[in-house]
CSV table of C-alpha atoms in Angstrom, one decimal:
chain,number,residue,atom,x,y,z
N,1,MET,CA,22.3,36.1,-2.0
N,2,ASP,CA,22.7,36.3,1.8
N,3,GLN,CA,20.5,33.4,2.5
N,4,ALA,CA,21.0,30.1,4.3
N,5,LEU,CA,19.0,26.9,4.3
N,6,LEU,CA,18.3,25.9,8.0
N,7,LEU,CA,17.5,22.3,8.6
N,8,VAL,CA,15.6,21.6,11.8
N,9,HIS,CA,15.4,18.0,13.1
N,10,ASN,CA,12.9,17.0,15.8
N,11,ALA,CA,13.6,13.7,17.5
N,12,LEU,CA,11.1,14.2,20.3
N,13,PRO,CA,8.5,11.4,20.1
N,14,ALA,CA,5.6,13.3,21.4
N,15,GLU,CA,6.5,17.0,21.2
N,16,GLY,CA,5.8,19.2,18.2
N,17,LEU,CA,7.9,22.3,17.9
N,18,ARG,CA,7.5,25.8,16.7
N,19,LEU,CA,10.4,27.7,15.3
N,20,SER,CA,10.3,31.6,15.3
N,21,ALA,CA,12.9,34.2,14.5
N,22,ALA,CA,13.6,37.9,15.0
N,23,SER,CA,16.2,39.9,13.1
N,24,ALA,CA,18.6,42.1,15.0
N,25,ALA,CA,18.1,44.8,12.4
N,26,CYS,CA,14.3,44.8,13.0
N,27,HIS,CA,13.8,47.2,15.9
N,28,GLN,CA,11.3,46.1,18.5
N,29,CYS,CA,9.9,43.4,16.3
N,30,SER,CA,7.9,40.5,17.6
N,31,TYR,CA,9.0,36.9,16.7
N,32,GLN,CA,7.7,35.6,13.4
N,33,VAL,CA,6.9,31.9,13.0
N,34,LEU,CA,9.2,30.3,10.5
N,35,ALA,CA,8.0,26.7,10.6
N,36,PHE,CA,6.1,24.0,12.6
N,37,ILE,CA,8.1,20.8,13.1
N,38,PRO,CA,5.9,17.8,14.0
N,39,ALA,CA,6.9,15.1,16.5
N,40,SER,CA,9.0,12.1,15.3
N,41,ASN,CA,6.2,9.6,15.8
N,42,GLY,CA,8.3,7.6,18.3
N,43,SER,CA,11.2,7.0,15.9
N,44,LEU,CA,14.5,8.4,17.1
N,45,ARG,CA,16.3,7.2,14.0
N,46,LYS,CA,14.0,9.0,11.7
N,47,PRO,CA,13.3,12.5,13.2
N,48,SER,CA,10.9,14.8,11.4
N,49,THR,CA,12.8,17.4,9.4
N,50,VAL,CA,11.8,20.8,8.1
N,51,THR,CA,13.9,23.2,6.0
N,52,VAL,CA,13.6,26.9,6.2
N,53,ALA,CA,15.3,29.6,4.1
N,54,VAL,CA,16.6,32.4,6.5
N,55,ASP,CA,18.2,35.8,5.9
N,56,THR,CA,21.9,35.9,6.8
N,57,GLN,CA,22.6,39.6,6.3
N,58,HIS,CA,21.8,40.3,9.9
N,59,PRO,CA,22.0,38.2,13.1
N,60,LEU,CA,18.9,36.2,13.9
N,61,THR,CA,17.5,35.3,17.3
N,62,LEU,CA,15.8,31.9,17.0
N,63,LEU,CA,13.1,30.8,19.4
N,64,LEU,CA,12.1,27.2,19.8
N,65,ASP,CA,9.0,26.3,21.8
N,66,GLY,CA,6.4,23.6,22.0
N,67,PHE,CA,3.3,24.7,20.2
N,68,SER,CA,1.1,22.3,22.0
N,69,GLU,CA,1.7,23.9,25.4
N,70,ASP,CA,3.2,27.2,24.2
N,71,ARG,CA,6.2,26.8,26.4
N,72,GLU,CA,9.7,28.2,25.5
N,73,LEU,CA,12.3,25.5,25.1
N,74,CYS,CA,15.4,27.5,24.0
N,75,LYS,CA,16.5,30.7,22.5
N,76,PHE,CA,19.8,31.4,20.7
N,77,VAL,CA,21.4,33.9,18.4
N,78,PHE,CA,22.1,32.6,14.9
N,79,ILE,CA,24.8,34.7,13.2
N,80,MET,CA,25.9,34.2,9.6
N,81,GLY,CA,27.3,36.5,6.9
N,82,THR,CA,28.4,40.1,7.3
N,83,SER,CA,26.7,42.3,7.4
N,84,VAL,CA,25.5,72.4,-3.4
N,85,SER,CA,27.1,75.4,-3.0
N,86,LEU,CA,25.2,77.6,-5.6
N,87,SER,CA,27.1,80.0,-7.8
N,88,LEU,CA,24.3,82.5,-8.4
N,89,SER,CA,26.5,85.4,-7.5
N,90,SER,CA,28.8,84.7,-10.4
N,91,MET,CA,25.9,84.8,-12.8
N,92,LEU,CA,24.8,88.1,-11.4
N,93,ARG,CA,28.3,89.5,-11.6
N,94,TRP,CA,28.4,88.7,-15.3
N,95,GLY,CA,25.5,90.9,-15.9
N,96,SER,CA,22.6,88.5,-15.9
N,97,SER,CA,19.4,90.0,-14.5
N,98,LYS,CA,17.6,88.3,-11.6
N,99,LYS,CA,14.7,87.5,-14.0
N,100,LYS,CA,17.1,85.7,-16.4
N,101,VAL,CA,18.8,83.8,-13.5
N,102,LEU,CA,15.4,82.8,-12.1
N,103,GLY,CA,14.5,81.5,-15.6
N,104,LYS,CA,17.6,79.3,-15.6
N,105,ILE,CA,16.7,78.0,-12.1
N,106,LEU,CA,13.3,77.0,-13.2
N,107,TRP,CA,14.6,75.4,-16.4
N,108,ARG,CA,17.2,73.3,-14.5
N,109,SER,CA,14.7,72.2,-11.9
N,110,PHE,CA,12.2,71.2,-14.7
N,111,LEU,CA,14.9,69.2,-16.4
N,112,LEU,CA,15.9,67.3,-13.3
N,113,ILE,CA,12.3,66.4,-12.5
N,114,LEU,CA,11.7,65.4,-16.1
N,115,LEU,CA,14.8,63.2,-16.2
N,116,GLY,CA,13.8,61.5,-13.0
N,117,ILE,CA,10.3,60.7,-14.2
N,118,ILE,CA,11.2,59.6,-17.8
N,119,VAL,CA,14.7,58.0,-17.4
N,120,VAL,CA,14.8,56.7,-13.9
N,121,ASN,CA,11.1,55.7,-13.5
N,122,PRO,CA,11.3,52.3,-15.4
N,123,ASN,CA,13.8,51.0,-12.8
N,124,TYR,CA,11.1,51.3,-10.1
N,125,CYS,CA,8.2,50.0,-12.0
N,126,LEU,CA,6.9,46.4,-11.3
N,127,GLY,CA,5.4,45.9,-14.7
N,128,PRO,CA,5.2,47.8,-18.0
N,129,LEU,CA,5.4,51.5,-17.4
N,130,SER,CA,2.1,53.3,-17.8
N,131,TRP,CA,0.3,56.4,-16.5
N,132,ASP,CA,-1.5,54.2,-14.0
N,133,ASN,CA,1.7,53.1,-12.1
N,134,LEU,CA,4.0,56.0,-12.9
N,135,ARG,CA,6.1,56.9,-9.9
N,136,ILE,CA,5.8,60.6,-9.2
N,137,PRO,CA,8.5,61.1,-6.5
N,138,GLY,CA,12.1,60.1,-7.0
N,139,VAL,CA,15.7,61.1,-6.4
N,140,LEU,CA,16.1,63.6,-9.3
N,141,GLN,CA,12.6,64.9,-8.7
N,142,ARG,CA,13.5,65.7,-5.0
N,143,LEU,CA,16.9,67.2,-6.0
N,144,GLY,CA,15.2,69.3,-8.6
N,145,PHE,CA,12.6,70.7,-6.2
N,146,ALA,CA,15.2,71.3,-3.4
N,147,TYR,CA,17.4,73.1,-5.9
N,148,LEU,CA,14.5,75.3,-7.0
N,149,VAL,CA,13.6,76.3,-3.5
N,150,VAL,CA,17.2,77.0,-2.2
N,151,ALA,CA,18.3,78.7,-5.4
N,152,ALA,CA,15.3,80.9,-5.5
N,153,LEU,CA,15.7,81.7,-1.9
N,154,GLU,CA,19.3,82.8,-2.5
N,155,LEU,CA,18.4,84.8,-5.5
N,156,LEU,CA,15.5,86.7,-3.8
N,157,PHE,CA,17.2,87.5,-0.5
N,158,THR,CA,20.9,88.1,-1.4
N,159,GLY,CA,21.8,91.7,-1.3
N,160,ALA,CA,24.4,93.3,-3.6
N,161,GLY,CA,27.9,93.4,-2.2
N,162,ALA,CA,27.2,90.6,0.3
N,163,GLU,CA,30.5,88.9,-0.6
N,164,SER,CA,32.6,91.6,1.0
N,165,VAL,CA,33.3,90.8,4.7
N,166,THR,CA,34.9,94.1,5.5
N,167,GLU,CA,31.8,96.2,4.7
N,168,MET,CA,29.9,94.8,7.6
N,169,PRO,CA,30.3,95.7,11.3
N,170,CYS,CA,30.4,92.1,12.5
N,171,PRO,CA,32.7,90.1,10.1
N,172,ALA,CA,32.6,87.0,12.4
N,173,LEU,CA,28.9,86.5,11.5
N,174,GLN,CA,29.0,87.7,7.9
N,175,ASP,CA,27.9,84.2,6.6
N,176,ILE,CA,24.8,84.3,8.8
N,177,LEU,CA,23.4,87.7,9.8
N,178,PRO,CA,22.9,89.2,6.3
N,179,TYR,CA,20.9,86.2,5.3
N,180,TRP,CA,18.4,86.2,8.2
N,181,PRO,CA,15.3,86.1,5.9
N,182,GLN,CA,16.6,82.9,4.4
N,183,TRP,CA,17.0,81.4,7.9
N,184,ILE,CA,13.5,82.4,8.9
N,185,PHE,CA,12.1,80.7,5.8
N,186,ILE,CA,14.1,77.5,6.4
N,187,LEU,CA,13.3,77.4,10.1
N,188,THR,CA,9.6,77.9,9.3
N,189,LEU,CA,9.8,74.9,6.9
N,190,GLU,CA,11.3,72.8,9.8
N,191,VAL,CA,8.4,73.9,12.1
N,192,ILE,CA,6.0,72.7,9.4
N,193,TRP,CA,7.8,69.4,9.2
N,194,LEU,CA,7.7,68.9,13.0
N,195,CYS,CA,4.0,69.9,13.2
N,196,LEU,CA,3.0,67.6,10.3
N,197,THR,CA,5.1,64.7,11.6
N,198,PHE,CA,4.0,64.8,15.3
N,199,LEU,CA,0.6,66.5,15.2
N,200,LEU,CA,-1.1,65.3,12.0
N,201,PRO,CA,-3.8,62.7,12.8
N,202,VAL,CA,-3.1,59.5,10.8
N,203,PRO,CA,-6.1,57.1,10.8
N,204,GLY,CA,-5.4,54.1,13.0
N,205,CYS,CA,-2.0,55.3,14.1
N,206,PRO,CA,-0.6,57.1,17.1
N,207,ARG,CA,0.4,60.8,16.6
N,208,GLY,CA,4.1,61.3,15.9
N,209,TYR,CA,4.7,57.7,14.8
N,210,LEU,CA,8.1,57.3,13.1
N,211,GLY,CA,8.2,53.5,12.7
N,212,PRO,CA,8.2,51.1,9.8
N,213,GLY,CA,4.8,49.6,10.5
N,214,GLY,CA,4.4,45.9,9.6
N,215,ILE,CA,5.8,43.7,12.4
N,216,GLY,CA,7.9,46.6,13.8
N,217,ASP,CA,7.0,47.9,17.3
N,218,PHE,CA,5.9,44.4,18.1
N,219,GLY,CA,3.2,44.5,15.4
N,220,LYS,CA,1.1,47.1,17.2
N,221,TYR,CA,0.8,49.4,14.1
N,222,PRO,CA,0.9,47.2,11.0
N,223,ASN,CA,-0.7,49.8,8.6
N,224,CYS,CA,1.3,52.8,9.8
N,225,THR,CA,4.4,52.6,7.7
N,226,GLY,CA,6.2,55.9,7.6
N,227,GLY,CA,3.7,57.6,9.9
N,228,ALA,CA,2.5,61.0,8.7
N,229,ALA,CA,5.0,61.0,5.8
N,230,GLY,CA,3.6,57.8,4.3
N,231,TYR,CA,0.0,58.9,4.9
N,232,ILE,CA,0.6,62.2,3.1
N,233,ASP,CA,2.1,60.5,0.1
N,234,ARG,CA,-0.7,57.8,-0.1
N,235,LEU,CA,-3.3,60.5,0.3
N,236,LEU,CA,-2.0,63.1,-2.2
N,237,LEU,CA,-0.3,60.8,-4.8
N,238,GLY,CA,-2.1,57.5,-4.5
N,239,GLU,CA,-0.6,54.2,-3.6
N,240,LYS,CA,0.1,53.3,-7.3
N,241,HIS,CA,2.3,56.4,-7.8
N,242,ILE,CA,4.8,55.9,-5.1
N,243,TYR,CA,7.7,53.4,-4.6
N,244,GLN,CA,6.3,49.9,-4.6
N,245,HIS,CA,9.2,48.2,-2.8
N,246,PRO,CA,9.8,49.7,0.7
N,247,SER,CA,13.3,49.0,1.7
N,248,SER,CA,12.1,47.7,5.1
N,249,SER,CA,9.6,45.3,3.6
N,250,VAL,CA,11.8,42.2,4.0
N,251,LEU,CA,12.6,42.9,7.6
N,252,TYR,CA,9.3,44.4,8.7
N,253,GLN,CA,6.9,42.6,6.4
N,254,THR,CA,5.1,45.8,5.6
N,255,LYS,CA,2.0,45.8,3.5
N,256,MET,CA,1.7,49.6,3.0
N,257,PRO,CA,3.7,51.1,0.1
N,258,TYR,CA,6.1,53.9,1.2
N,259,ASP,CA,8.3,56.2,-0.8
N,260,PRO,CA,11.7,57.2,0.6
N,261,GLU,CA,11.7,60.3,-1.7
N,262,GLY,CA,8.2,61.4,-0.7
N,263,ILE,CA,6.7,64.9,-0.1
N,264,LEU,CA,7.3,65.4,3.6
N,265,GLY,CA,10.9,64.4,3.6
N,266,THR,CA,11.6,67.0,0.8
N,267,ILE,CA,11.4,69.7,3.5
N,268,ASN,CA,14.5,68.2,5.2
N,269,THR,CA,16.2,67.7,1.9
N,270,ILE,CA,15.8,71.5,1.3
N,271,PHE,CA,17.3,72.1,4.7
N,272,MET,CA,20.3,69.9,3.9
N,273,ALA,CA,20.8,71.7,0.5
N,274,PHE,CA,20.6,75.0,2.4
N,275,LEU,CA,23.4,73.8,4.7
N,276,GLY,CA,25.4,73.1,1.6
N,277,LEU,CA,24.7,76.6,0.4
N,278,GLN,CA,26.0,77.8,3.8
N,279,ALA,CA,29.3,76.0,3.2
N,280,GLY,CA,29.6,77.7,-0.2
N,281,LYS,CA,28.9,81.1,1.4
N,282,ILE,CA,31.7,80.5,3.9
N,283,ILE,CA,34.2,79.8,1.0
N,284,LEU,CA,33.1,82.9,-0.9
N,285,LEU,CA,32.9,85.3,2.0
N,286,TYR,CA,36.2,84.3,3.6
N,287,LYS,CA,38.1,83.7,0.4
N,288,ASP,CA,41.8,82.7,1.0
N,289,GLN,CA,41.3,83.1,4.8
N,290,HIS,CA,42.0,79.5,5.5
N,291,LYS,CA,41.7,79.6,9.3
N,292,GLN,CA,38.4,81.4,9.1
N,293,ILE,CA,37.0,78.9,6.7
N,294,MET,CA,38.2,75.8,8.5
N,295,SER,CA,37.1,77.1,11.9
N,296,ARG,CA,33.6,77.7,10.6
N,297,PHE,CA,33.4,74.2,9.0
N,298,PHE,CA,34.5,72.8,12.4
N,299,ILE,CA,31.9,74.9,14.3
N,300,TRP,CA,29.1,73.9,12.0
N,301,SER,CA,30.1,70.3,12.4
N,302,ILE,CA,30.0,70.6,16.2
N,303,VAL,CA,26.6,72.3,16.1
N,304,MET,CA,25.1,69.7,13.9
N,305,GLY,CA,26.6,66.9,16.0
N,306,ILE,CA,25.2,68.4,19.2
N,307,ILE,CA,21.7,68.6,17.7
N,308,SER,CA,21.9,65.0,16.5
N,309,ALA,CA,23.1,63.8,20.0
N,310,ALA,CA,20.2,65.6,21.6
N,311,LEU,CA,17.6,64.3,19.2
N,312,THR,CA,18.8,60.7,19.2
N,313,LYS,CA,20.2,60.4,22.7
N,314,CYS,CA,23.4,59.1,21.0
N,315,SER,CA,21.5,55.9,20.1
N,316,LYS,CA,20.7,54.1,16.9
N,317,ASP,CA,16.9,53.5,17.2
N,318,GLU,CA,15.9,55.5,20.3
N,319,GLY,CA,15.6,59.2,21.2
N,320,ILE,CA,13.1,61.9,20.4
N,321,ILE,CA,13.7,61.7,16.6
N,322,PRO,CA,15.9,58.7,15.6
N,323,VAL,CA,18.1,58.8,12.6
N,324,ASN,CA,16.0,57.5,9.6
N,325,LYS,CA,17.2,57.8,6.0
N,326,ASN,CA,13.9,56.7,4.5
N,327,LEU,CA,12.0,59.3,6.4
N,328,TRP,CA,14.8,61.9,6.0
N,329,SER,CA,14.3,62.8,9.6
N,330,ILE,CA,15.8,66.0,10.9
N,331,SER,CA,18.3,64.0,13.0
N,332,TYR,CA,19.4,62.2,9.8
N,333,VAL,CA,20.1,65.6,8.1
N,334,THR,CA,22.0,66.9,11.1
N,335,THR,CA,24.1,63.7,11.5
N,336,MET,CA,25.0,63.6,7.8
N,337,SER,CA,25.7,67.3,7.8
N,338,CYS,CA,28.0,66.9,10.8
N,339,PHE,CA,30.2,64.4,9.0
N,340,ALA,CA,29.9,66.3,5.7
N,341,PHE,CA,31.4,69.5,7.3
N,342,ILE,CA,34.2,67.5,8.9
N,343,LEU,CA,34.9,65.8,5.5
N,344,LEU,CA,34.8,69.2,3.7
N,345,LEU,CA,37.2,70.6,6.3
N,346,LEU,CA,39.7,67.8,5.7
N,347,ILE,CA,39.4,68.0,1.9
N,348,TYR,CA,39.8,71.8,2.0
N,349,TYR,CA,42.9,71.5,4.1
N,350,LEU,CA,44.5,68.9,1.8
N,351,VAL,CA,43.5,70.5,-1.5
N,352,ASP,CA,43.4,74.2,-0.9
N,353,VAL,CA,45.7,74.8,2.0
N,354,LYS,CA,48.5,72.3,1.8
N,355,ARG,CA,47.9,71.5,-1.9
N,356,LEU,CA,48.8,67.8,-1.3
N,357,TRP,CA,46.0,66.5,-3.5
N,358,SER,CA,44.3,67.7,-6.6
N,359,GLY,CA,41.0,66.0,-5.8
N,360,ALA,CA,41.5,63.4,-8.6
N,361,PRO,CA,40.0,61.2,-9.7
N,362,PHE,CA,36.8,62.2,-7.8
N,363,PHE,CA,36.3,65.6,-9.4
N,364,TYR,CA,36.1,64.1,-12.9
N,365,PRO,CA,32.7,62.4,-12.2
N,366,GLY,CA,31.7,65.6,-10.3
N,367,MET,CA,32.2,67.7,-13.5
N,368,ASN,CA,29.6,65.4,-15.2
N,369,SER,CA,27.5,64.2,-12.3
N,370,ILE,CA,24.2,64.2,-14.1
N,371,LEU,CA,25.6,62.4,-17.1
N,372,VAL,CA,27.2,59.7,-14.9
N,373,TYR,CA,24.0,59.3,-12.9
N,374,ILE,CA,21.8,59.0,-15.9
N,375,GLY,CA,24.3,56.8,-17.7
N,376,HIS,CA,24.4,54.4,-14.8
N,377,GLU,CA,20.6,54.2,-14.6
N,378,VAL,CA,20.4,53.4,-18.3
N,379,PHE,CA,23.3,51.0,-18.7
N,380,GLU,CA,23.6,49.4,-15.3
N,381,ASN,CA,22.3,46.1,-16.7
N,382,TYR,CA,24.5,46.1,-19.8
N,383,PHE,CA,28.0,44.6,-20.3
N,384,PRO,CA,30.7,45.6,-19.3
N,385,PHE,CA,29.0,47.2,-16.3
N,386,LYS,CA,27.2,44.0,-15.5
N,387,TRP,CA,27.6,40.4,-16.5
N,388,LYS,CA,26.3,36.9,-15.6
N,389,MET,CA,28.0,35.8,-12.5
N,390,GLN,CA,29.5,32.4,-11.9
N,391,ASP,CA,28.3,32.5,-8.3
N,392,SER,CA,25.5,35.0,-7.8
N,393,GLN,CA,25.8,34.5,-4.0
N,394,SER,CA,29.4,35.5,-3.9
N,395,HIS,CA,30.1,38.8,-2.1
N,396,ALA,CA,33.5,38.9,-3.7
N,397,GLU,CA,32.1,38.7,-7.2
N,398,HIS,CA,29.4,41.3,-6.5
N,399,LEU,CA,32.1,43.6,-5.1
N,400,THR,CA,34.3,43.0,-8.2
N,401,GLN,CA,31.4,43.8,-10.5
N,402,ASN,CA,30.5,47.0,-8.7
N,403,LEU,CA,34.1,48.2,-8.5
N,404,THR,CA,34.5,47.5,-12.2
N,405,ALA,CA,31.4,49.5,-13.1
N,406,THR,CA,32.5,52.4,-10.8
N,407,THR,CA,36.0,52.4,-12.3
N,408,LEU,CA,34.6,52.5,-15.9
N,409,TRP,CA,32.4,55.5,-15.1
N,410,VAL,CA,35.4,57.3,-13.6
N,411,ILE,CA,37.4,56.6,-16.8
N,412,ILE,CA,34.5,57.7,-19.0
N,413,SER,CA,34.2,60.9,-17.0
N,414,TYR,CA,38.0,61.5,-17.3
N,415,VAL,CA,37.8,61.1,-21.1
N,416,LEU,CA,34.9,63.5,-21.3
N,417,TYR,CA,36.8,66.0,-19.1
N,418,LYS,CA,39.9,65.8,-21.3
N,419,ARG,CA,37.7,66.4,-24.4
N,420,ARG,CA,35.9,69.2,-22.6
N,421,ILE,CA,32.5,67.6,-23.0
N,422,PHE,CA,30.2,68.5,-20.1
N,423,TRP,CA,26.5,67.9,-19.8
N,424,LYS,CA,25.0,70.5,-17.6
N,425,ILE,CA,21.4,71.5,-17.1
């Protein structure tokens, strides 16, 4: 899939060649030698030939030079292929004590983490699952912990009657000012993330390194994958208990394991979940005040966008803190939140204001999100969600298979919705 076989013919009678390549998706990477092509031994009719398998998902720059004199002959670009708002207030209004609600929060978080370790773990394991190679972090584990922190924060610092805008002297900031202890806590977490990311000494690596290691940054820091985030995971969890297939390993040829759902990035996941809670507060506090709600969504989007532009200098790989999903950098969170608030604004306008759309069919999986997620993880390799392809390298067939699986899960969630079957934790 997304590979080509490159045939290199050398008809030069006395010149051996060296073929190197650099991927356009590999930021600041040095050229990696693909093959050595010997001279043709004086025969123009029978040139020496070497075949090399190359990745076609991203453009490649190929470099051809003579390895005997280390002189560059030519360079060319080889292009192929294509590239939670929390409803705690409702529970409190129905008479549940804070102690009981906290118990529910702890139980939900525990179930999410348990499901992530027991159900999802086998998909990340290289061999038979055992305690020696059990992956501790994960998507559901991170969601469970983020939910625990944000829900507990909302429960502990939300005062009674906070949903009434008219009771406060400054209605324009009713979604922020009454919750200043929460903001102090969240901003403190961000300061901790910044200090650990940029000040923590990592053996053999520069302070504040945010790169992929391996051959990235021209191979200067091969064992620094993930910087402080990777170091903390390997130090506290051990190399065997984190993700064993770094998503950048193919491009950057990294040797150090790195977990994209690791410990340090969880801080920024908490921040992103808190921004989702902020959106929920806006809807609750300004109920049926459409202009107030939409204007606040728009302002939050602009604020997040400005922060992202400042941190990244409006670039893909440069800036103070580049956008990095694997690290869950703060710029990644602000960028995603910027677009999320804009999207939420549009959906709110279409569904709640103009009532042009009910939200179907997307809200059906949303009503059973955990069931759909776990079901996909368990049955993703079973028919009819997956089948043996006629051409495993066909993008069209892969797309058809993925669209079929997605459609089936939407249908399943619709049937469950009609039968009023909901799996909640």
